[in-house]
PDB file of C-alpha atoms in Angstrom:
ATOM      1  CA  MET A  29     115.036  53.806  62.800  1.00 71.00           C
ATOM      2  CA  ARG A  30     113.810  51.455  65.220  1.00 82.00           C
ATOM      3  CA  CYS A  31     116.450  51.555  67.971  1.00 88.00           C
ATOM      4  CA  VAL A  32     119.983  52.241  69.359  1.00 91.00           C
ATOM      5  CA  VAL A  33     121.395  49.329  71.413  1.00 92.00           C
ATOM      6  CA  PRO A  34     124.880  48.319  72.666  1.00 92.00           C
ATOM      7  CA  SER A  35     126.119  45.510  70.284  1.00 90.00           C
ATOM      8  CA  SER A  36     129.111  43.006  70.477  1.00 87.00           C
ATOM      9  CA  ASP A  37     127.973  40.803  67.635  1.00 90.00           C
ATOM     10  CA  ASP A  38     130.499  39.953  65.542  1.00 90.00           C
ATOM     11  CA  HIS A  39     128.473  40.153  62.542  1.00 92.00           C
ATOM     12  CA  LEU A  40     126.794  43.298  63.254  1.00 94.00           C
ATOM     13  CA  LEU A  41     130.100  45.063  64.063  1.00 93.00           C
ATOM     14  CA  ARG A  42     131.542  43.693  60.620  1.00 93.00           C
ATOM     15  CA  THR A  43     128.664  45.386  59.174  1.00 95.00           C
ATOM     16  CA  PHE A  44     128.999  48.567  60.895  1.00 96.00           C
ATOM     17  CA  TYR A  45     132.585  48.600  59.918  1.00 95.00           C
ATOM     18  CA  HIS A  46     132.643  47.619  56.440  1.00 95.00           C
ATOM     19  CA  GLU A  47     129.614  49.228  55.066  1.00 96.00           C
ATOM     20  CA  ILE A  48     129.428  52.196  57.253  1.00 96.00           C
ATOM     21  CA  MET A  49     132.704  53.381  58.526  1.00 95.00           C
ATOM     22  CA  VAL A  50     134.961  52.092  55.626  1.00 94.00           C
ATOM     23  CA  PRO A  51     133.177  55.097  53.211  1.00 93.00           C
ATOM     24  CA  SER A  52     132.891  57.478  55.674  1.00 91.00           C
ATOM     25  CA  PHE A  53     136.763  57.864  57.045  1.00 91.00           C
ATOM     26  CA  ARG A  54     140.092  58.463  55.536  1.00 89.00           C
ATOM     27  CA  PRO A  55     142.181  54.904  55.863  1.00 90.00           C
ATOM     28  CA  GLU A  56     144.694  56.667  58.516  1.00 91.00           C
ATOM     29  CA  GLU A  57     141.645  58.044  60.299  1.00 91.00           C
ATOM     30  CA  LEU A  58     140.361  54.799  60.867  1.00 90.00           C
ATOM     31  CA  GLY A  59     142.736  51.795  61.130  1.00 85.00           C
ATOM     32  CA  GLU A  60     141.955  48.146  61.467  1.00 82.00           C
ATOM     33  CA  PRO A  61     138.933  46.714  62.868  1.00 83.00           C
ATOM     34  CA  TRP A  62     139.088  47.431  66.764  1.00 76.00           C
ATOM     35  CA  TRP A  63     137.641  44.222  67.839  1.00 71.00           C
ATOM     36  CA  ILE A  64     138.469  40.735  67.825  1.00 57.00           C
ATOM     37  CA  GLY A  65     135.950  37.992  67.616  1.00 42.00           C
ATOM     38  CA  GLY A  66     133.187  40.119  69.567  1.00 42.00           C
ATOM     39  CA  ALA A  67     135.240  40.808  72.310  1.00 43.00           C
ATOM     40  CA  ASP A  68     133.108  44.345  72.451  1.00 43.00           C
ATOM     41  CA  ASP A  69     131.943  44.020  75.504  1.00 44.00           C
ATOM     42  CA  GLY A  70     131.465  45.921  79.113  1.00 45.00           C
ATOM     43  CA  ASP A  71     134.892  45.017  80.165  1.00 44.00           C
ATOM     44  CA  ALA A  72     136.664  45.846  76.963  1.00 47.00           C
ATOM     45  CA  SER A  73     138.008  49.068  76.473  1.00 51.00           C
ATOM     46  CA  ALA A  74     136.284  49.688  73.232  1.00 67.00           C
ATOM     47  CA  ARG A  75     132.227  49.927  73.511  1.00 90.00           C
ATOM     48  CA  THR A  76     130.000  50.202  70.328  1.00 94.00           C
ATOM     49  CA  LEU A  77     126.200  51.365  70.135  1.00 96.00           C
ATOM     50  CA  LEU A  78     124.635  50.638  66.996  1.00 97.00           C
ATOM     51  CA  ALA A  79     121.571  52.060  65.411  1.00 97.00           C
ATOM     52  CA  PHE A  80     118.998  50.164  63.426  1.00 97.00           C
ATOM     53  CA  ASP A  81     116.092  51.049  60.882  1.00 94.00           C
ATOM     54  CA  GLU A  82     112.305  49.257  60.931  1.00 92.00           C
ATOM     55  CA  ASP A  83     113.877  46.049  58.890  1.00 92.00           C
ATOM     56  CA  GLY A  84     116.542  45.528  61.140  1.00 93.00           C
ATOM     57  CA  THR A  85     119.716  46.907  59.233  1.00 96.00           C
ATOM     58  CA  VAL A  86     122.441  48.739  60.692  1.00 97.00           C
ATOM     59  CA  VAL A  87     122.389  52.291  59.874  1.00 97.00           C
ATOM     60  CA  GLY A  88     124.727  53.715  62.193  1.00 97.00           C
ATOM     61  CA  GLY A  89     126.703  53.456  65.102  1.00 97.00           C
ATOM     62  CA  ILE A  90     129.164  55.412  67.768  1.00 97.00           C
ATOM     63  CA  VAL A  91     132.542  53.446  69.191  1.00 96.00           C
ATOM     64  CA  SER A  92     134.267  54.702  72.422  1.00 95.00           C
ATOM     65  CA  GLU A  93     137.186  53.908  74.161  1.00 94.00           C
ATOM     66  CA  MET A  94     137.999  54.333  77.624  1.00 95.00           C
ATOM     67  CA  PHE A  95     141.497  55.602  79.173  1.00 96.00           C
ATOM     68  CA  PRO A  96     141.606  54.133  82.503  1.00 95.00           C
ATOM     69  CA  GLU A  97     144.730  55.842  83.568  1.00 96.00           C
ATOM     70  CA  SER A  98     143.541  59.067  82.860  1.00 97.00           C
ATOM     71  CA  GLY A  99     140.009  58.670  83.308  1.00 97.00           C
ATOM     72  CA  VAL A 100     139.152  60.138  79.902  1.00 98.00           C
ATOM     73  CA  LEU A 101     136.294  58.182  77.644  1.00 97.00           C
ATOM     74  CA  LEU A 102     137.575  58.826  73.800  1.00 97.00           C
ATOM     75  CA  LEU A 103     134.601  58.947  71.420  1.00 97.00           C
ATOM     76  CA  SER A 104     136.621  57.620  68.389  1.00 95.00           C
ATOM     77  CA  TRP A 105     134.111  57.274  65.786  1.00 95.00           C
ATOM     78  CA  LEU A 106     130.471  58.299  65.002  1.00 96.00           C
ATOM     79  CA  ALA A 107     129.267  57.303  61.431  1.00 95.00           C
ATOM     80  CA  VAL A 108     125.702  57.106  59.542  1.00 96.00           C
ATOM     81  CA  ARG A 109     124.863  55.184  56.627  1.00 95.00           C
ATOM     82  CA  LYS A 110     124.840  57.552  53.651  1.00 92.00           C
ATOM     83  CA  GLU A 111     121.139  57.060  53.098  1.00 93.00           C
ATOM     84  CA  ALA A 112     120.094  57.384  56.505  1.00 92.00           C
ATOM     85  CA  ARG A 113     121.384  60.739  57.162  1.00 90.00           C
ATOM     86  CA  GLY A 114     119.095  63.709  57.986  1.00 89.00           C
ATOM     87  CA  GLN A 115     116.771  61.224  59.632  1.00 91.00           C
ATOM     88  CA  ARG A 116     118.155  62.046  63.453  1.00 94.00           C
ATOM     89  CA  VAL A 117     120.501  58.770  63.440  1.00 96.00           C
ATOM     90  CA  GLY A 118     123.382  61.023  64.776  1.00 96.00           C
ATOM     91  CA  THR A 119     121.270  62.510  67.089  1.00 96.00           C
ATOM     92  CA  CYS A 120     119.919  59.320  68.687  1.00 96.00           C
ATOM     93  CA  LEU A 121     123.468  57.936  69.021  1.00 97.00           C
ATOM     94  CA  MET A 122     125.034  60.869  70.546  1.00 97.00           C
ATOM     95  CA  GLU A 123     121.857  61.054  72.842  1.00 97.00           C
ATOM     96  CA  ARG A 124     122.320  57.446  73.711  1.00 96.00           C
ATOM     97  CA  ALA A 125     125.937  57.710  74.339  1.00 96.00           C
ATOM     98  CA  ALA A 126     125.401  60.060  76.939  1.00 96.00           C
ATOM     99  CA  GLN A 127     123.148  58.149  78.875  1.00 95.00           C
ATOM    100  CA  GLU A 128     125.226  54.985  78.492  1.00 93.00           C
ATOM    101  CA  TRP A 129     128.960  56.423  78.998  1.00 96.00           C
ATOM    102  CA  TYR A 130     128.913  59.735  80.328  1.00 96.00           C
ATOM    103  CA  GLY A 131     129.384  60.329  84.140  1.00 89.00           C
ATOM    104  CA  ALA A 132     130.365  56.382  84.368  1.00 89.00           C
ATOM    105  CA  SER A 133     132.480  55.300  87.440  1.00 88.00           C
ATOM    106  CA  GLY A 134     136.041  56.668  86.755  1.00 91.00           C
ATOM    107  CA  CYS A 135     135.270  58.790  83.452  1.00 96.00           C
ATOM    108  CA  GLN A 136     136.222  62.360  84.332  1.00 97.00           C
ATOM    109  CA  LEU A 137     136.286  63.653  80.891  1.00 98.00           C
ATOM    110  CA  VAL A 138     134.710  63.006  77.440  1.00 98.00           C
ATOM    111  CA  LEU A 139     136.787  64.013  74.416  1.00 98.00           C
ATOM    112  CA  GLY A 140     136.613  63.522  70.645  1.00 98.00           C
ATOM    113  CA  GLU A 141     138.363  64.288  67.442  1.00 97.00           C
ATOM    114  CA  ILE A 142     136.978  66.603  64.835  1.00 96.00           C
ATOM    115  CA  ASP A 143     138.317  67.803  61.079  1.00 94.00           C
ATOM    116  CA  ASP A 144     139.529  71.508  60.902  1.00 95.00           C
ATOM    117  CA  PRO A 145     137.461  72.875  58.109  1.00 95.00           C
ATOM    118  CA  ARG A 146     140.601  75.345  57.297  1.00 93.00           C
ATOM    119  CA  HIS A 147     142.185  72.513  56.319  1.00 92.00           C
ATOM    120  CA  TRP A 148     139.689  69.651  55.409  1.00 85.00           C
ATOM    121  CA  PRO A 149     137.678  70.804  52.385  1.00 76.00           C
ATOM    122  CA  ALA A 150     133.972  69.869  51.743  1.00 68.00           C
ATOM    123  CA  GLY A 151     133.263  66.811  50.046  1.00 66.00           C
ATOM    124  CA  GLU A 152     130.574  64.113  50.273  1.00 63.00           C
ATOM    125  CA  GLN A 153     130.506  65.244  54.175  1.00 72.00           C
ATOM    126  CA  ASP A 154     130.684  68.867  55.211  1.00 84.00           C
ATOM    127  CA  PRO A 155     133.295  69.610  58.160  1.00 88.00           C
ATOM    128  CA  VAL A 156     131.490  72.732  59.132  1.00 92.00           C
ATOM    129  CA  GLN A 157     128.185  71.051  59.091  1.00 92.00           C
ATOM    130  CA  ARG A 158     129.608  68.395  61.230  1.00 93.00           C
ATOM    131  CA  LEU A 159     130.573  71.447  63.533  1.00 96.00           C
ATOM    132  CA  ARG A 160     127.189  72.518  63.620  1.00 96.00           C
ATOM    133  CA  PHE A 161     126.176  69.222  64.516  1.00 96.00           C
ATOM    134  CA  TYR A 162     128.292  68.755  67.637  1.00 97.00           C
ATOM    135  CA  ASP A 163     127.557  72.491  68.456  1.00 97.00           C
ATOM    136  CA  ARG A 164     124.134  71.554  69.393  1.00 96.00           C
ATOM    137  CA  PHE A 165     125.449  68.913  72.145  1.00 97.00           C
ATOM    138  CA  GLY A 166     127.677  71.499  73.706  1.00 96.00           C
ATOM    139  CA  VAL A 167     131.004  70.292  72.339  1.00 98.00           C
ATOM    140  CA  ARG A 168     133.764  72.421  72.467  1.00 98.00           C
ATOM    141  CA  ALA A 169     137.065  72.725  70.862  1.00 98.00           C
ATOM    142  CA  LEU A 170     140.059  72.780  73.430  1.00 98.00           C
ATOM    143  CA  ALA A 171     141.996  75.786  72.552  1.00 98.00           C
ATOM    144  CA  LYS A 172     145.679  73.955  71.675  1.00 97.00           C
ATOM    145  CA  PRO A 173     146.666  72.205  68.701  1.00 96.00           C
ATOM    146  CA  TYR A 174     146.213  68.734  67.965  1.00 97.00           C
ATOM    147  CA  PHE A 175     146.756  65.513  65.645  1.00 95.00           C
ATOM    148  CA  GLN A 176     144.893  61.920  65.863  1.00 95.00           C
ATOM    149  CA  PRO A 177     147.772  59.716  66.532  1.00 95.00           C
ATOM    150  CA  SER A 178     148.904  56.913  64.260  1.00 93.00           C
ATOM    151  CA  VAL A 179     146.762  54.281  64.168  1.00 90.00           C
ATOM    152  CA  GLY A 180     148.894  51.651  62.977  1.00 89.00           C
ATOM    153  CA  PRO A 181     152.338  51.117  61.433  1.00 89.00           C
ATOM    154  CA  GLN A 182     151.110  51.780  58.099  1.00 90.00           C
ATOM    155  CA  PHE A 183     149.548  54.749  58.659  1.00 90.00           C
ATOM    156  CA  ARG A 184     150.476  58.281  59.232  1.00 91.00           C
ATOM    157  CA  SER A 185     148.884  60.837  61.794  1.00 93.00           C
ATOM    158  CA  VAL A 186     146.241  62.826  60.886  1.00 93.00           C
ATOM    159  CA  HIS A 187     147.028  66.410  61.750  1.00 93.00           C
ATOM    160  CA  HIS A 188     144.543  69.596  61.230  1.00 92.00           C
ATOM    161  CA  MET A 189     142.121  68.367  63.815  1.00 95.00           C
ATOM    162  CA  PHE A 190     140.495  69.458  66.910  1.00 96.00           C
ATOM    163  CA  LEU A 191     140.272  67.565  70.366  1.00 98.00           C
ATOM    164  CA  ALA A 192     137.033  68.353  71.926  1.00 98.00           C
ATOM    165  CA  SER A 193     135.181  68.284  75.091  1.00 98.00           C
ATOM    166  CA  PHE A 194     131.931  66.342  74.644  1.00 98.00           C
ATOM    167  CA  ASP A 195     130.202  66.408  77.859  1.00 98.00           C
ATOM    168  CA  PRO A 196     129.861  69.761  79.612  1.00 96.00           C
ATOM    169  CA  ASP A 197     129.031  68.236  82.891  1.00 96.00           C
ATOM    170  CA  ALA A 198     132.124  65.999  82.933  1.00 97.00           C
ATOM    171  CA  GLN A 199     134.114  66.350  86.066  1.00 97.00           C
ATOM    172  CA  ALA A 200     137.334  67.940  84.612  1.00 98.00           C
ATOM    173  CA  ILE A 201     135.161  70.752  83.263  1.00 98.00           C
ATOM    174  CA  LEU A 202     136.180  73.399  85.679  1.00 97.00           C
ATOM    175  CA  SER A 203     133.985  76.249  84.475  1.00 93.00           C
ATOM    176  CA  PRO A 204     131.683  76.259  80.899  1.00 89.00           C
ATOM    177  CA  GLY A 205     135.143  77.567  79.272  1.00 95.00           C
ATOM    178  CA  LEU A 206     137.634  75.679  80.874  1.00 98.00           C
ATOM    179  CA  VAL A 207     139.220  72.024  81.045  1.00 98.00           C
ATOM    180  CA  ASP A 208     141.379  70.571  83.555  1.00 98.00           C
ATOM    181  CA  GLY A 209     144.828  70.553  81.747  1.00 98.00           C
ATOM    182  CA  ALA A 210     146.589  67.841  84.181  1.00 98.00           C
ATOM    183  CA  VAL A 211     143.605  65.423  82.666  1.00 98.00           C
ATOM    184  CA  VAL A 212     144.544  66.227  79.157  1.00 98.00           C
ATOM    185  CA  ARG A 213     148.113  65.950  79.369  1.00 98.00           C
ATOM    186  CA  LYS A 214     147.469  62.689  81.248  1.00 98.00           C
ATOM    187  CA  PHE A 215     145.258  61.441  78.546  1.00 98.00           C
ATOM    188  CA  LEU A 216     147.564  62.373  75.555  1.00 98.00           C
ATOM    189  CA  GLU A 217     150.740  60.409  77.115  1.00 98.00           C
ATOM    190  CA  GLU A 218     148.036  57.453  77.524  1.00 97.00           C
ATOM    191  CA  TYR A 219     147.067  57.864  74.117  1.00 97.00           C
ATOM    192  CA  LEU A 220     150.708  58.598  72.333  1.00 97.00           C
ATOM    193  CA  LEU A 221     152.252  55.698  74.335  1.00 96.00           C
ATOM    194  CA  ALA A 222     149.249  53.233  73.012  1.00 94.00           C
ATOM    195  CA  SER A 223     149.722  54.559  69.561  1.00 94.00           C
ATOM    196  CA  ALA A 224     153.664  53.771  69.896  1.00 94.00           C
ATOM    197  CA  VAL A 225     153.037  50.188  70.886  1.00 92.00           C
ATOM    198  CA  LEU A 226     150.762  49.800  67.655  1.00 89.00           C
ATOM    199  CA  CYS A 227     153.789  51.157  65.450  1.00 90.00           C
ATOM    200  CA  GLY A 228     156.032  49.137  67.213  1.00 91.00           C
ATOM    201  CA  ARG A 229     158.430  51.743  68.703  1.00 91.00           C
ATOM    202  CA  ASP A 230     159.580  51.559  72.485  1.00 90.00           C
ATOM    203  CA  GLY A 231     158.491  55.331  73.341  1.00 92.00           C
ATOM    204  CA  LEU A 232     157.175  58.766  72.162  1.00 93.00           C
ATOM    205  CA  ASP A 233     158.961  60.214  68.967  1.00 92.00           C
ATOM    206  CA  GLU A 234     159.408  63.547  67.791  1.00 92.00           C
ATOM    207  CA  GLU A 235     156.096  64.365  66.345  1.00 93.00           C
ATOM    208  CA  ASP A 236     154.531  63.046  69.743  1.00 95.00           C
ATOM    209  CA  GLN A 237     156.963  65.112  71.792  1.00 95.00           C
ATOM    210  CA  TRP A 238     156.032  68.273  69.546  1.00 95.00           C
ATOM    211  CA  LEU A 239     152.143  67.919  70.372  1.00 96.00           C
ATOM    212  CA  LEU A 240     152.936  67.306  74.010  1.00 96.00           C
ATOM    213  CA  GLY A 241     155.008  70.493  74.196  1.00 96.00           C
ATOM    214  CA  PHE A 242     151.370  72.498  73.978  1.00 97.00           C
ATOM    215  CA  TYR A 243     149.987  70.760  77.065  1.00 98.00           C
ATOM    216  CA  ASP A 244     152.020  71.552  80.039  1.00 96.00           C
ATOM    217  CA  GLY A 245     149.028  70.610  82.743  1.00 97.00           C
ATOM    218  CA  THR A 246     147.964  74.176  82.652  1.00 98.00           C
ATOM    219  CA  ASP A 247     144.092  74.668  82.286  1.00 98.00           C
ATOM    220  CA  ILE A 248     143.088  74.893  78.823  1.00 98.00           C
ATOM    221  CA  PRO A 249     140.173  77.278  77.291  1.00 98.00           C
ATOM    222  CA  LEU A 250     137.066  75.964  75.655  1.00 98.00           C
ATOM    223  CA  VAL A 251     136.288  77.417  72.411  1.00 98.00           C
ATOM    224  CA  PRO A 252     132.747  76.959  70.721  1.00 98.00           C
ATOM    225  CA  LEU A 253     133.169  74.816  67.473  1.00 97.00           C
ATOM    226  CA  LEU A 254     131.874  77.842  65.433  1.00 97.00           C
ATOM    227  CA  GLU A 255     134.479  80.094  66.269  1.00 97.00           C
ATOM    228  CA  TYR A 256     136.897  77.611  65.175  1.00 97.00           C
ATOM    229  CA  GLN A 257     138.885  80.591  63.353  1.00 96.00           C
ATOM    230  CA  ARG A 258     140.011  81.603  66.969  1.00 95.00           C
ATOM    231  CA  LEU A 259     141.838  78.038  67.493  1.00 96.00           C
ATOM    232  CA  PRO A 260     145.860  77.711  66.986  1.00 93.00           C
ATOM    233  CA  ASP A 261     146.826  76.430  63.724  1.00 91.00           C
ATOM    234  CA  PRO A 262     150.546  76.009  63.770  1.00 90.00           C
ATOM    235  CA  HIS A 263     152.565  74.337  61.274  1.00 82.00           C
ATOM    236  CA  PRO A 264     153.314  70.446  62.419  1.00 78.00           C
ATOM    237  CA  PRO A 265     156.661  68.507  61.823  1.00 78.00           C
ATOM    238  CA  GLU A 266     156.652  65.944  59.135  1.00 67.00           C
ATOM    239  CA  SER A 267     154.329  63.335  60.246  1.00 55.00           C
ATOM    240  CA  GLY A 268     154.858  59.439  60.940  1.00 53.00           C
ATOM    241  CA  CYS A 269     154.263  56.548  62.136  1.00 59.00           C
ATOM    242  CA  ALA A 270     154.373  54.598  58.184  1.00 58.00           C
ATOM    243  CA  HIS A 271     157.285  52.912  58.904  1.00 46.00           C
ATOM    244  CA  VAL A 272     156.450  50.128  56.566  1.00 42.00           C
TER     245      VAL A 272
END
């Protein structure tokens, strides 16, 4: 691998999206491209780091989104080209993301969404192996139920996921095993409302309210990823959006 750099180049983003992200994620997890005409810059809510090999080919990338009201940075997607896996591309992306994004002004917490291996079987990508990868960086799961909100009106929300803390030194980490529940609650309200707008709704629906009911603002324990069997796993309501 040659380098990992920030990018807002429209052609490179399209290459990353179509050649790497689309094969790596379920359609309802990914949604439509997040950028418009290369608008992924320092002033946009979404930011992208791309990794390149010696020939200049895009081999991976990581995308984040800042939620300014809660001060939460969401690591939305990390993906590596299939033939480049096992070559430290993901590690380099995680290390560069920490350098570029963690601890930035206004960032209280870094979160990400990870598949629950109890519900997502091993396929081309083993969900337990993914947990082992993130565990090396001190990532810990929040001991609360979670689903990824819908990314558009044609997509349903994605249940059976973990919400995880990625930066052990973030401001909202109260101790190695505890995160500020008020910050997480504010983030979820912000995230769910943004999803409602994408789905053409005026506010939160029954499914959103179900999720928020688990987050009352009290501080939340953090659980090592490889101890995921300890995490709550309630039966979710019928999921939406998919109103078309």
